[in-house]
Coordinates of C-alpha atoms in Angstrom, one line a residue:
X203 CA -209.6 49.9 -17.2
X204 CA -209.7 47.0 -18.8
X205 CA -206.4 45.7 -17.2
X206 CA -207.2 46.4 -14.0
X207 CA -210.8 44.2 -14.4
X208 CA -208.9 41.5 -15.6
X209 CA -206.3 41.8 -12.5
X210 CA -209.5 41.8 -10.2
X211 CA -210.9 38.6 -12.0
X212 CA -207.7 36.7 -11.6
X213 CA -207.8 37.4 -8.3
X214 CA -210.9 36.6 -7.4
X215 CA -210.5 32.9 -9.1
X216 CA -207.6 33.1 -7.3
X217 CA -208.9 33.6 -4.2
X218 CA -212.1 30.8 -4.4
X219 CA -209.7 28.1 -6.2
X220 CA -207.6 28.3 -2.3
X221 CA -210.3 28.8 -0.5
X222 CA -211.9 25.7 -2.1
X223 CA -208.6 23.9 -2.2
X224 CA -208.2 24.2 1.2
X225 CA -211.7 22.7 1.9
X226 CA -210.3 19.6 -0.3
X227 CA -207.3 18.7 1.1
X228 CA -208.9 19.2 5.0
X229 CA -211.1 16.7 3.7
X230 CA -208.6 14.5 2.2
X231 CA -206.5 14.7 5.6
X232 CA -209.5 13.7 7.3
X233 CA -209.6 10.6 5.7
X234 CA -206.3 9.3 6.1
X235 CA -207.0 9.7 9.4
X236 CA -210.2 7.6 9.0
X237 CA -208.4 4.8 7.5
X238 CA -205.8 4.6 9.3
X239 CA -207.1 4.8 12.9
X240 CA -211.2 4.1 12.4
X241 CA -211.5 2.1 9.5
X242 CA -211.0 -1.1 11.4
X243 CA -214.0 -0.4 13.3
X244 CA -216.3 1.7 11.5
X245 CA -217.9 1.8 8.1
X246 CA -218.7 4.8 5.8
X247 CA -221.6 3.5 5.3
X248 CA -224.9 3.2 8.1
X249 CA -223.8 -1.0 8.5
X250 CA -222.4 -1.3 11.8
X251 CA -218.8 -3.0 12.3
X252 CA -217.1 -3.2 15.5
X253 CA -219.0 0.0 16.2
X254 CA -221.9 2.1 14.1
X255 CA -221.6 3.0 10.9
X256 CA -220.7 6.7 9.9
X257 CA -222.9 7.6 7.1
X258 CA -225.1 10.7 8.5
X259 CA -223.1 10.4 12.0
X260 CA -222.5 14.2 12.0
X261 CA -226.4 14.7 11.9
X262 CA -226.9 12.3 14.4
X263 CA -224.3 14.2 17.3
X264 CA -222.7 17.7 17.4
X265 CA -219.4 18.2 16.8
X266 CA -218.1 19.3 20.5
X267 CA -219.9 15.7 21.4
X268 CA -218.2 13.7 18.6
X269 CA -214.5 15.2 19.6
X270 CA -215.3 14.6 23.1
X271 CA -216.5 10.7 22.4
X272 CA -213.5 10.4 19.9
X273 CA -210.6 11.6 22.8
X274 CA -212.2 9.6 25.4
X275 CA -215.3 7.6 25.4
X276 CA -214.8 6.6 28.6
X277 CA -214.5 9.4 30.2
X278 CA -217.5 11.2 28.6
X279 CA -219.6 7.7 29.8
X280 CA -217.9 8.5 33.2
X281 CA -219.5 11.9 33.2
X282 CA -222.7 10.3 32.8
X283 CA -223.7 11.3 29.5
X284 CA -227.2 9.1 28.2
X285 CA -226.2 8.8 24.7
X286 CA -223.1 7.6 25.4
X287 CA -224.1 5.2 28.4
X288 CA -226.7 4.2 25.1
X289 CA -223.9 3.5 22.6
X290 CA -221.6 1.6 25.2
X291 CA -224.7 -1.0 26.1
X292 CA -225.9 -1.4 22.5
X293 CA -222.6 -2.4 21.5
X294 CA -222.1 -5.0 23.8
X295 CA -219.9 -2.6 26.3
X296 CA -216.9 -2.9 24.0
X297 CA -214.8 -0.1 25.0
X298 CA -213.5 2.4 21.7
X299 CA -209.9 3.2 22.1
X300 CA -209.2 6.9 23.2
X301 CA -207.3 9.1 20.9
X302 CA -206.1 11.6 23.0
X303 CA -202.7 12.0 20.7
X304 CA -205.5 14.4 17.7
X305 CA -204.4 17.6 17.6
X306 CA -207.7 20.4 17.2
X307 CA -206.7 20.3 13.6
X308 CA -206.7 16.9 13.0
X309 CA -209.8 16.4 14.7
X310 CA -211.7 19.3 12.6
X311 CA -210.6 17.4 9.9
X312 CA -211.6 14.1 10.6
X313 CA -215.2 15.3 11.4
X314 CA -215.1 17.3 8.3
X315 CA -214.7 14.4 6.4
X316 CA -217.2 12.7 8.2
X317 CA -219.8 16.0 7.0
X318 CA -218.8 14.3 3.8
X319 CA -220.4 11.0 4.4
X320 CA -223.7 12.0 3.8
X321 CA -226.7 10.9 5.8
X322 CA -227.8 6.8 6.2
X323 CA -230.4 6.3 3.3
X324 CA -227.4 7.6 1.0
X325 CA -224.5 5.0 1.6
X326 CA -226.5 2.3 3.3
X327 CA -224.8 -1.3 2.6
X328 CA -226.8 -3.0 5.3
X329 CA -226.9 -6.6 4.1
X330 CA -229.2 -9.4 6.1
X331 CA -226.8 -11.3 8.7
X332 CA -226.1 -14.9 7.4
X333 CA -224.3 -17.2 9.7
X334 CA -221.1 -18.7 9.0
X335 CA -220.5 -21.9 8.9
X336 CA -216.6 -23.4 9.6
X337 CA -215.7 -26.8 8.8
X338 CA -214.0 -28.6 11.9
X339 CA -211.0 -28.9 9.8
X340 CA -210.7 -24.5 10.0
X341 CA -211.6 -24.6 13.6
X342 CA -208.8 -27.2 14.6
X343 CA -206.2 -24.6 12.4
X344 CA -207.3 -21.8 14.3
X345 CA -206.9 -23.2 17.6
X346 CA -203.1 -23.9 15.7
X347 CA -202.6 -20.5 14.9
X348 CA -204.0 -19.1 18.1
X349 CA -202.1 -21.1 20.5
X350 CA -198.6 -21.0 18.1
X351 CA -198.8 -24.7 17.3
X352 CA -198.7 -23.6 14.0
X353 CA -197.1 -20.2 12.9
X354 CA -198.3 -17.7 11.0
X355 CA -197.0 -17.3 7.8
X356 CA -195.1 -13.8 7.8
X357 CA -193.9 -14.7 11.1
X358 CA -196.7 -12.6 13.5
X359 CA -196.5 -13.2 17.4
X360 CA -199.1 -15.7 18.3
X361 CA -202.5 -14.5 19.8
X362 CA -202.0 -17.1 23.0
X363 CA -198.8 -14.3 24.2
X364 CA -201.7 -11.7 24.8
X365 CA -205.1 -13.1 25.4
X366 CA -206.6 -16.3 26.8
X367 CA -210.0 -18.0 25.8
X368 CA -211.8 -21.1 27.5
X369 CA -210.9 -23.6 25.6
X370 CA -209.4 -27.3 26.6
X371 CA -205.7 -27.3 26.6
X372 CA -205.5 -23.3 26.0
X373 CA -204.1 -21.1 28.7
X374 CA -202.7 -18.0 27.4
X375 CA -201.6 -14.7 28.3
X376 CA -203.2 -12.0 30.3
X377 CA -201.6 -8.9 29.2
X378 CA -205.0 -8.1 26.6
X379 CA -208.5 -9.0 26.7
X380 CA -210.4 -12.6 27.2
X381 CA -211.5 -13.0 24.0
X382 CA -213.9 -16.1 24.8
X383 CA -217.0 -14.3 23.6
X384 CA -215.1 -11.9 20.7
X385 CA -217.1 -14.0 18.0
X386 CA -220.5 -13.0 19.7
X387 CA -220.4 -9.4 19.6
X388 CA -217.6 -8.8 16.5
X389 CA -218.5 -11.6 14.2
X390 CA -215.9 -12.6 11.5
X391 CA -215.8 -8.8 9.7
X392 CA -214.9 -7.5 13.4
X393 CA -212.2 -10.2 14.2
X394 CA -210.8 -9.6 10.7
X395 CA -210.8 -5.7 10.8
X396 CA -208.9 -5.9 14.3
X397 CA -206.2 -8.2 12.9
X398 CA -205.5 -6.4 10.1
X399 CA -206.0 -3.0 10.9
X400 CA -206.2 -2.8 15.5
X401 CA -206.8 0.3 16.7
X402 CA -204.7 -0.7 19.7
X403 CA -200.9 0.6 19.3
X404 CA -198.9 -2.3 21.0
X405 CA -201.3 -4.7 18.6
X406 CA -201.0 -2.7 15.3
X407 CA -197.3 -2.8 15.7
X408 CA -196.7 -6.2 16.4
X409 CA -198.0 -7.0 13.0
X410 CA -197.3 -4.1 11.3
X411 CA -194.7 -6.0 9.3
X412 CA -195.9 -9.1 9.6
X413 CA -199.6 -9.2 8.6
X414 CA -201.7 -11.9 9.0
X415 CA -203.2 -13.9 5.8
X416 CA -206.5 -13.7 5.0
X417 CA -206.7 -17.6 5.6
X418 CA -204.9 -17.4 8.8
X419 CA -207.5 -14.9 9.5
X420 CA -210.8 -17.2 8.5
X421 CA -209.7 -19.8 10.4
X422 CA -208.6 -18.2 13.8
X423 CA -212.2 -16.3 13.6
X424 CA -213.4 -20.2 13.1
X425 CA -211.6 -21.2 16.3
X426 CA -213.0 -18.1 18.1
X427 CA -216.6 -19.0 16.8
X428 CA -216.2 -22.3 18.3
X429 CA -215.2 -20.9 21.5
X430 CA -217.7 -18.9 22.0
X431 CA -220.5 -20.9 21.0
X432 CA -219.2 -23.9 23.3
X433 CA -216.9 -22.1 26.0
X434 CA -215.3 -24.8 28.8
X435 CA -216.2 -23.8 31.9
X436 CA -214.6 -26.3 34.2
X437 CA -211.2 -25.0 33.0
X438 CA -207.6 -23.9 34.6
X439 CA -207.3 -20.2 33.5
X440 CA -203.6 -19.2 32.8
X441 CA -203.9 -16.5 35.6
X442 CA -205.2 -18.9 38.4
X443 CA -203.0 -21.7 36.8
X444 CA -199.9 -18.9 37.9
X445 CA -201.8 -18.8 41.2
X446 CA -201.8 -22.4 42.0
X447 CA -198.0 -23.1 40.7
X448 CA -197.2 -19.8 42.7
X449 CA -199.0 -21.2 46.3
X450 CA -197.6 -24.7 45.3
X451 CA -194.0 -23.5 45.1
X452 CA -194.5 -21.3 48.3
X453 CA -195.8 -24.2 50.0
X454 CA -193.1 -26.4 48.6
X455 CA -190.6 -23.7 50.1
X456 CA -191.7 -23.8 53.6
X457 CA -191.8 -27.5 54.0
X458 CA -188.1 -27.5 52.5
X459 CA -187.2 -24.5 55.7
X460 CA -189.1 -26.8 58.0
X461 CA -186.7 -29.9 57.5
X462 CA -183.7 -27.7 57.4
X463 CA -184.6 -26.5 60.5
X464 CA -185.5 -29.3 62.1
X465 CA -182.2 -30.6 62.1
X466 CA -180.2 -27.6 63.2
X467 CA -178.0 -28.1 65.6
X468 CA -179.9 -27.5 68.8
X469 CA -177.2 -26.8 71.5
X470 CA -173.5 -24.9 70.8
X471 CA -170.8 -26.5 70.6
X472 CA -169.4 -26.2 74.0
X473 CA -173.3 -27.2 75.8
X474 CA -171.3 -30.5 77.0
X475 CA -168.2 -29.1 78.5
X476 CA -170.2 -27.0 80.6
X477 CA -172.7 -29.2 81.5
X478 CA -169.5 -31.6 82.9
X479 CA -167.9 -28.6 84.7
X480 CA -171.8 -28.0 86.4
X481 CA -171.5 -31.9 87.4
X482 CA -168.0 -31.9 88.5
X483 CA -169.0 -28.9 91.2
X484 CA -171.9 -30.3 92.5

């Protein structure tokens, strides 16, 4: 009797210690996935980032909403949901990368972990804004680093290959986002968290070996600071700079055909033979 009782014990422990477990590790999973595809953006705490802060975010929205917002913002905006037309407009319509690639798994654990976050009061770090201040010395490295005067360090492609800004004697790429007013609505902790950790794939592996230094860092979110507190408008953007060497070349083509053509011969090369034979007869 006394066997089996102990048999039926172990097995219960058993049974809560996986059950449990299980819990713990779905958890754990979850935040791997945090860190390694939100983190850049979002805090655990209720102080907002790039985008909100988690802390209480699973009390805030349901779950089908939050799955649906983390596959594809967009498209839930698109359907014309309010809270997320809301979200997009207080956050300066900076569009969240969709994550289509989460498996249901993964995205039950990545919520779960979120459940874990506790609501706002509990892991608020919400600290006054204080303006930043660069010297003109960081500002004038920056605009090094961004436009590949200078390199970076551990060898990292230069921002100018991507993304243009208005600045004088700047015209960069167009294959990414303007990032004239990127100061304005990430500030210095959104600029750093997107260098170092970018939700975007073609960015995050660009640098994945070659990270940027936290000094690099300062002074390219100086450089973008000064850009977008003094933005030149009266400036050739790289795009319509391609336009008007494009035109110019065309133009330049044309004239070249024109002259070419112009002396072509106009006659063949028997027009005066016959023209003496039509003489001779009359």
């Amino acid at each position: 009797m006394k066997t089996n009782f102990y048999k039926t014990s172990k097995l219960l422990v058993l049974g809560a210690s996986m059950f449990f477990g299980v819990g713990s590790v779905h958890a754990q999973d979850g935040q791997a996935l945090f860190q390694t595809n939100c983190a850049a953006c979002h805090k655990t705490t209720d102080a907002k980032l790039v985008g909100p802060g988690m802390a209480g975010i699973t009390e805030k929205r349901s779950k089908d909403w939050l799955k649906s917002w983390i596959r594809d913002s967009q498209g839930l905006i698109a359907t014309g949901d309010a809270d997320a037309k809301a979200i997009f407009a207080e956050y300066n319509n900076t569009a969240m990368p969709p994550f289509p690639q989460f498996t249901d798994p993964e995205m039950d654990a990545l919520i779960t972990y979120l459940e874990t976050l506790g609501g706002a009061a509990a892991g608020s770090d919400t600290v006054p804004a204080v303006e930043i201040v660069y010297s003109d010395i960081q500002i004038a490295e920056g605009k090094q680093y961004f436009t590949g005067e200078k390199s970076f360090f551990n060898g990292g492609p230069t921002c100018i290959s991507c993304h243009d800004v208005s600045a004088d004697g700047v015209n960069g790429g167009f294959l990414a986002k303007d990032l004239t007013d990127v100061y304005t609505r990430l500030g210095e902790a959104g600029i750093t968290a997107m260098i170092t950790n970018a939700p975007f794939p073609a960015m995050n592996a660009a640098y994945l070996n070659n990270p940027v230094g936290e000094h690099e860092q300062k002074s390219i979110a100086a450089f973008l600071k000064s850009v977008s507190e003094n933005p030149v408008e009266a400036r050739t953007s790289g795009v319509l700079l391609m336009l008007t060497l494009g035109i110019g070349g065309f133009v330049c083509l044309l004239v070249l055909i024109l002259l070419v053509w112009r002396e072509r011969k106009k006659h063949s090369v028997k027009a005066q033979i016959f023209a003496r034979q039509i003489q001779s007869i009359n």
